[in-house]
Amino acid sequence: MFRACVVEDDEQASELLCSYIRKYGEMRKTEFSVARFSDALSFLEEVGGSYDFVFMDIELPHMDGLEAVRRIREKGDNVIVIFVTNMAQYAVKGYEVDVFDFIVKPVSYEGFVMKMDRAMKKHKTIAGKEIWIVERNNKRRLRVADIKYVEVAHHCCIYHAFEGDFTTYDQLYNVCKTLEDAPFALCNRCFLVNLRHVTAIEDMSVIVAGERLQISRNKKKDFLIKLNEYLGGGGK
């Protein structure tokens, strides 16, 4: 499943884009979840690497789209952003904050499909690798970017992903080796966290896609170093 969101204060324009995303998913036989925000501040409160595609207006209340994208880029988030605006003369400024493309209002479905096809191809180059896990007698393929964290419990490894939780008989050492090229770090001996989905550090806890996990004292220093490297652009 791909995760998309629309940041648009015009309700009619927002509904139209959401319908286009769902229609595109049906046409390409790909599932999308779609979230909506009416302003940039509420979007920033929820973002933290949890979206694959963001469709954002430039003119928004309280904070414009350019500043919102600048802030998520400062956190190292490489989400694909497409500006949807009637201010074509300003949209080119989006390239300063690595905006993928822009669409001028009013948005036609044909134009949307062309942009979305390009965005999907781009996503394949940044989404990272996929892994296979053995779940009882079944094999399941997971996108590494969709894994929130891996938990060790009772000689099993549980992959907590956006589409669900999947349990496999494995050792944490093997999981760490499999994910060594991705931005993961241990916050304690039981949790291997995808740094892409970290939204906050609160004392001895880390918030990962809305879930609170404990940070052990002996892992905290190394975990924070790896998190800072990732947020600073040094992560993979």
mmCIF file of C-alpha atoms in Angstrom:
data_model
loop_
_atom_site.group_PDB
_atom_site.id
_atom_site.type_symbol
_atom_site.label_atom_id
_atom_site.label_comp_id
_atom_site.label_asym_id
_atom_site.label_seq_id
_atom_site.Cartn_x
_atom_site.Cartn_y
_atom_site.Cartn_z
ATOM 1 C CA MET A 1 0.000 0.000 0.000
ATOM 2 C CA PHE A 2 1.212 3.502 -0.869
ATOM 3 C CA ARG A 3 0.444 6.391 1.464
ATOM 4 C CA ALA A 4 -0.543 9.734 -0.012
ATOM 5 C CA CYS A 5 -1.787 12.960 1.488
ATOM 6 C CA VAL A 6 -3.319 16.162 0.185
ATOM 7 C CA VAL A 7 -2.547 19.467 1.900
ATOM 8 C CA GLU A 8 -5.149 21.898 0.564
ATOM 9 C CA ASP A 9 -7.413 24.437 2.259
ATOM 10 C CA ASP A 10 -9.953 24.465 -0.567
ATOM 11 C CA GLU A 11 -12.310 21.594 0.259
ATOM 12 C CA GLN A 12 -13.512 21.104 -3.304
ATOM 13 C CA ALA A 13 -9.973 21.014 -4.686
ATOM 14 C CA SER A 14 -8.939 18.626 -1.910
ATOM 15 C CA GLU A 15 -11.807 16.230 -2.612
ATOM 16 C CA LEU A 16 -11.001 16.274 -6.326
ATOM 17 C CA LEU A 17 -7.367 15.331 -5.738
ATOM 18 C CA CYS A 18 -8.300 12.565 -3.323
ATOM 19 C CA SER A 19 -10.701 11.132 -5.906
ATOM 20 C CA TYR A 20 -7.960 11.288 -8.561
ATOM 21 C CA ILE A 21 -5.538 9.378 -6.318
ATOM 22 C CA ARG A 22 -8.078 6.635 -5.634
ATOM 23 C CA LYS A 23 -9.073 6.450 -9.302
ATOM 24 C CA TYR A 24 -5.414 6.212 -10.295
ATOM 25 C CA GLY A 25 -4.907 3.384 -7.809
ATOM 26 C CA GLU A 26 -7.826 1.451 -9.299
ATOM 27 C CA MET A 27 -6.538 2.038 -12.817
ATOM 28 C CA ARG A 28 -2.998 0.892 -11.969
ATOM 29 C CA LYS A 29 -4.245 -1.880 -9.652
ATOM 30 C CA THR A 30 -2.332 -0.326 -6.769
ATOM 31 C CA GLU A 31 -3.770 0.418 -3.333
ATOM 32 C CA PHE A 32 -3.474 3.928 -1.870
ATOM 33 C CA SER A 33 -4.419 5.281 1.526
ATOM 34 C CA VAL A 34 -5.211 8.994 1.374
ATOM 35 C CA ALA A 35 -5.073 11.556 4.185
ATOM 36 C CA ARG A 36 -6.219 15.163 4.021
ATOM 37 C CA PHE A 37 -4.986 18.305 5.775
ATOM 38 C CA SER A 38 -6.373 21.809 5.444
ATOM 39 C CA ASP A 39 -3.199 23.589 6.565
ATOM 40 C CA ALA A 40 0.545 23.013 6.698
ATOM 41 C CA LEU A 41 0.853 23.040 10.496
ATOM 42 C CA SER A 42 -1.495 20.089 11.000
ATOM 43 C CA PHE A 43 0.373 18.269 8.225
ATOM 44 C CA LEU A 44 3.741 18.852 9.925
ATOM 45 C CA GLU A 45 2.391 17.511 13.214
ATOM 46 C CA GLU A 46 1.591 14.192 11.513
ATOM 47 C CA VAL A 47 4.348 13.845 8.928
ATOM 48 C CA GLY A 48 7.630 12.251 10.107
ATOM 49 C CA GLY A 49 8.266 10.159 7.077
ATOM 50 C CA SER A 50 4.974 8.353 6.990
ATOM 51 C CA TYR A 51 3.898 9.343 3.443
ATOM 52 C CA ASP A 52 5.121 8.300 0.020
ATOM 53 C CA PHE A 53 3.474 11.155 -1.916
ATOM 54 C CA VAL A 54 2.400 14.629 -0.822
ATOM 55 C CA PHE A 55 0.228 16.900 -2.968
ATOM 56 C CA MET A 56 0.492 20.392 -1.519
ATOM 57 C CA ASP A 57 -0.926 23.792 -2.305
ATOM 58 C CA ILE A 58 1.495 26.714 -2.021
ATOM 59 C CA GLU A 59 -0.995 29.225 -0.607
ATOM 60 C CA LEU A 60 -2.045 27.856 2.772
ATOM 61 C CA PRO A 61 -3.181 29.456 6.051
ATOM 62 C CA HIS A 62 -0.589 30.032 8.821
ATOM 63 C CA MET A 63 2.343 28.672 6.770
ATOM 64 C CA ASP A 64 2.884 28.368 3.024
ATOM 65 C CA GLY A 65 3.713 25.128 1.251
ATOM 66 C CA LEU A 66 7.310 26.111 0.519
ATOM 67 C CA GLU A 67 8.123 26.549 4.199
ATOM 68 C CA ALA A 68 6.360 23.289 5.094
ATOM 69 C CA VAL A 69 8.438 21.326 2.593
ATOM 70 C CA ARG A 70 11.598 23.079 3.728
ATOM 71 C CA ARG A 71 10.946 21.876 7.268
ATOM 72 C CA ILE A 72 10.437 18.243 6.332
ATOM 73 C CA ARG A 73 13.593 18.338 4.203
ATOM 74 C CA GLU A 74 15.520 19.598 7.237
ATOM 75 C CA LYS A 75 14.503 16.363 8.974
ATOM 76 C CA GLY A 76 15.918 14.292 6.121
ATOM 77 C CA ASP A 77 12.551 13.190 4.766
ATOM 78 C CA ASN A 78 12.765 12.319 1.066
ATOM 79 C CA VAL A 79 9.014 12.071 0.477
ATOM 80 C CA ILE A 80 7.919 12.901 -3.082
ATOM 81 C CA VAL A 81 6.190 16.299 -3.081
ATOM 82 C CA ILE A 82 4.092 17.681 -5.922
ATOM 83 C CA PHE A 83 2.845 21.250 -5.673
ATOM 84 C CA VAL A 84 -0.738 21.781 -6.845
ATOM 85 C CA THR A 85 -1.242 25.494 -7.333
ATOM 86 C CA ASN A 86 -2.657 28.313 -9.425
ATOM 87 C CA MET A 87 0.570 30.248 -8.778
ATOM 88 C CA ALA A 88 2.693 28.776 -11.571
ATOM 89 C CA GLN A 89 5.127 31.683 -11.348
ATOM 90 C CA TYR A 90 6.016 30.653 -7.781
ATOM 91 C CA ALA A 91 5.896 26.898 -8.216
ATOM 92 C CA VAL A 92 9.396 26.800 -9.699
ATOM 93 C CA LYS A 93 10.714 27.897 -6.298
ATOM 94 C CA GLY A 94 9.748 24.443 -5.143
ATOM 95 C CA TYR A 95 12.861 23.042 -6.772
ATOM 96 C CA GLU A 96 14.855 24.858 -4.079
ATOM 97 C CA VAL A 97 13.363 22.401 -1.568
ATOM 98 C CA ASP A 98 13.533 19.389 -3.891
ATOM 99 C CA VAL A 99 9.904 19.355 -4.962
ATOM 100 C CA PHE A 100 9.453 16.647 -7.577
ATOM 101 C CA ASP A 101 6.970 18.466 -9.836
ATOM 102 C CA PHE A 102 3.992 20.817 -9.882
ATOM 103 C CA ILE A 103 0.503 20.799 -11.336
ATOM 104 C CA VAL A 104 -1.337 23.972 -12.237
ATOM 105 C CA LYS A 105 -4.987 24.306 -11.239
ATOM 106 C CA PRO A 106 -7.559 23.427 -12.436
ATOM 107 C CA VAL A 107 -6.218 19.888 -12.390
ATOM 108 C CA SER A 108 -7.327 17.511 -15.145
ATOM 109 C CA TYR A 109 -7.279 13.782 -14.540
ATOM 110 C CA GLU A 110 -5.196 13.191 -17.684
ATOM 111 C CA GLY A 111 -2.555 15.651 -16.464
ATOM 112 C CA PHE A 112 -2.633 14.095 -13.020
ATOM 113 C CA VAL A 113 -1.989 10.606 -14.445
ATOM 114 C CA MET A 114 1.064 11.816 -16.378
ATOM 115 C CA LYS A 115 2.560 13.373 -13.242
ATOM 116 C CA MET A 116 1.679 10.384 -11.096
ATOM 117 C CA ASP A 117 3.248 7.882 -13.476
ATOM 118 C CA ARG A 118 6.496 9.831 -13.285
ATOM 119 C CA ALA A 119 6.249 10.067 -9.511
ATOM 120 C CA MET A 120 5.742 6.298 -9.212
ATOM 121 C CA LYS A 121 8.888 5.666 -11.244
ATOM 122 C CA LYS A 122 10.790 8.077 -9.023
ATOM 123 C CA HIS A 123 9.454 6.350 -5.922
ATOM 124 C CA LYS A 124 10.920 3.036 -7.034
ATOM 125 C CA THR A 125 14.386 4.592 -6.982
ATOM 126 C CA ILE A 126 14.106 5.986 -3.442
ATOM 127 C CA ALA A 127 11.857 3.498 -1.663
ATOM 128 C CA GLY A 128 14.728 1.140 -0.932
ATOM 129 C CA LYS A 129 14.889 -2.587 -1.273
ATOM 130 C CA GLU A 130 12.278 -5.193 -0.519
ATOM 131 C CA ILE A 131 12.850 -8.222 1.680
ATOM 132 C CA TRP A 132 11.232 -11.624 1.930
ATOM 133 C CA ILE A 133 10.254 -13.051 5.301
ATOM 134 C CA VAL A 134 9.036 -16.572 6.056
ATOM 135 C CA GLU A 135 5.802 -16.520 8.037
ATOM 136 C CA ARG A 136 5.022 -20.130 9.042
ATOM 137 C CA ASN A 137 4.578 -21.886 5.707
ATOM 138 C CA ASN A 138 4.184 -18.685 3.730
ATOM 139 C CA LYS A 139 6.603 -16.191 2.256
ATOM 140 C CA ARG A 140 5.804 -12.499 2.350
ATOM 141 C CA ARG A 141 7.500 -9.606 0.603
ATOM 142 C CA LEU A 142 7.835 -6.366 2.563
ATOM 143 C CA ARG A 143 9.046 -2.981 1.459
ATOM 144 C CA VAL A 144 11.769 -1.916 3.856
ATOM 145 C CA ALA A 145 10.336 1.618 3.841
ATOM 146 C CA ASP A 146 7.024 0.231 5.177
ATOM 147 C CA ILE A 147 8.587 -1.396 8.252
ATOM 148 C CA LYS A 148 8.128 0.737 11.368
ATOM 149 C CA TYR A 149 10.211 -1.442 13.677
ATOM 150 C CA VAL A 150 11.142 -5.049 14.338
ATOM 151 C CA GLU A 151 10.435 -6.577 17.738
ATOM 152 C CA VAL A 152 12.086 -9.643 19.268
ATOM 153 C CA ALA A 153 9.781 -11.781 21.421
ATOM 154 C CA HIS A 154 9.841 -15.464 22.402
ATOM 155 C CA HIS A 155 12.484 -16.492 19.841
ATOM 156 C CA CYS A 156 10.549 -14.731 17.078
ATOM 157 C CA CYS A 157 10.959 -11.496 15.180
ATOM 158 C CA ILE A 158 7.805 -9.461 14.633
ATOM 159 C CA TYR A 159 7.864 -7.013 11.735
ATOM 160 C CA HIS A 160 5.556 -4.112 12.607
ATOM 161 C CA ALA A 161 4.635 -2.576 9.245
ATOM 162 C CA PHE A 162 1.971 -0.132 8.089
ATOM 163 C CA GLU A 163 -0.019 -2.973 6.533
ATOM 164 C CA GLY A 164 0.101 -5.159 9.644
ATOM 165 C CA ASP A 165 2.310 -7.230 11.965
ATOM 166 C CA PHE A 166 4.148 -10.286 10.630
ATOM 167 C CA THR A 167 5.922 -12.894 12.737
ATOM 168 C CA THR A 168 8.823 -15.048 11.643
ATOM 169 C CA TYR A 169 11.222 -17.403 13.434
ATOM 170 C CA ASP A 170 14.545 -15.605 13.203
ATOM 171 C CA GLN A 171 17.310 -14.021 15.259
ATOM 172 C CA LEU A 172 17.767 -10.291 15.639
ATOM 173 C CA TYR A 173 21.355 -10.625 14.415
ATOM 174 C CA ASN A 174 20.101 -11.918 11.063
ATOM 175 C CA VAL A 175 17.507 -9.144 10.808
ATOM 176 C CA CYS A 176 20.174 -6.506 11.490
ATOM 177 C CA LYS A 177 22.352 -7.954 8.734
ATOM 178 C CA THR A 178 19.433 -7.982 6.292
ATOM 179 C CA LEU A 179 18.603 -4.334 7.046
ATOM 180 C CA GLU A 180 22.153 -3.032 7.442
ATOM 181 C CA ASP A 181 21.900 -0.851 4.310
ATOM 182 C CA ALA A 182 18.693 0.805 5.555
ATOM 183 C CA PRO A 183 18.331 3.469 8.309
ATOM 184 C CA PHE A 184 17.580 1.187 11.263
ATOM 185 C CA ALA A 185 18.948 1.364 14.820
ATOM 186 C CA LEU A 186 18.442 -0.524 18.092
ATOM 187 C CA CYS A 187 16.757 1.507 20.827
ATOM 188 C CA ASN A 188 17.039 -1.470 23.174
ATOM 189 C CA ARG A 189 17.809 -5.159 22.799
ATOM 190 C CA CYS A 190 14.214 -5.912 21.722
ATOM 191 C CA PHE A 191 13.420 -3.176 19.178
ATOM 192 C CA LEU A 192 15.112 -2.370 15.877
ATOM 193 C CA VAL A 193 13.648 0.975 14.763
ATOM 194 C CA ASN A 194 13.252 2.417 11.269
ATOM 195 C CA LEU A 195 14.627 5.938 11.744
ATOM 196 C CA ARG A 196 12.505 7.137 8.824
ATOM 197 C CA HIS A 197 9.425 6.859 11.019
ATOM 198 C CA VAL A 198 10.758 8.441 14.230
ATOM 199 C CA THR A 199 8.756 11.550 15.115
ATOM 200 C CA ALA A 200 10.000 12.375 18.639
ATOM 201 C CA ILE A 201 12.365 11.510 21.462
ATOM 202 C CA GLU A 202 10.834 11.962 24.904
ATOM 203 C CA ASP A 203 13.230 11.265 27.784
ATOM 204 C CA MET A 204 13.809 7.480 27.597
ATOM 205 C CA SER A 205 11.230 6.847 24.892
ATOM 206 C CA VAL A 206 11.143 7.103 21.113
ATOM 207 C CA ILE A 207 7.908 7.740 19.194
ATOM 208 C CA VAL A 208 7.811 5.621 16.026
ATOM 209 C CA ALA A 209 4.824 6.230 13.728
ATOM 210 C CA GLY A 210 2.698 7.059 16.765
ATOM 211 C CA GLU A 211 3.919 4.188 18.972
ATOM 212 C CA ARG A 212 6.053 4.692 22.074
ATOM 213 C CA LEU A 213 9.069 2.400 22.533
ATOM 214 C CA GLN A 214 11.490 2.370 25.449
ATOM 215 C CA ILE A 215 15.122 3.368 24.953
ATOM 216 C CA SER A 216 17.549 1.478 27.171
ATOM 217 C CA ARG A 217 20.341 3.412 28.884
ATOM 218 C CA ASN A 218 23.108 1.391 27.290
ATOM 219 C CA LYS A 219 21.643 1.893 23.774
ATOM 220 C CA LYS A 220 20.601 5.538 24.054
ATOM 221 C CA LYS A 221 23.879 7.174 23.050
ATOM 222 C CA ASP A 222 24.405 5.049 19.955
ATOM 223 C CA PHE A 223 20.736 5.321 18.987
ATOM 224 C CA LEU A 224 20.778 9.132 19.185
ATOM 225 C CA ILE A 225 24.011 9.311 17.207
ATOM 226 C CA LYS A 226 22.499 7.232 14.394
ATOM 227 C CA LEU A 227 19.273 9.240 14.500
ATOM 228 C CA ASN A 228 21.158 12.549 14.278
ATOM 229 C CA GLU A 229 23.233 11.223 11.381
ATOM 230 C CA TYR A 230 20.058 10.220 9.560
ATOM 231 C CA LEU A 231 18.310 13.545 10.190
ATOM 232 C CA GLY A 232 21.438 15.383 9.124
ATOM 233 C CA GLY A 233 21.499 13.615 5.797
ATOM 234 C CA GLY A 234 24.131 11.080 6.706
ATOM 235 C CA GLY A 235 21.658 8.204 6.887
ATOM 236 C CA LYS A 236 21.151 5.788 4.008
#
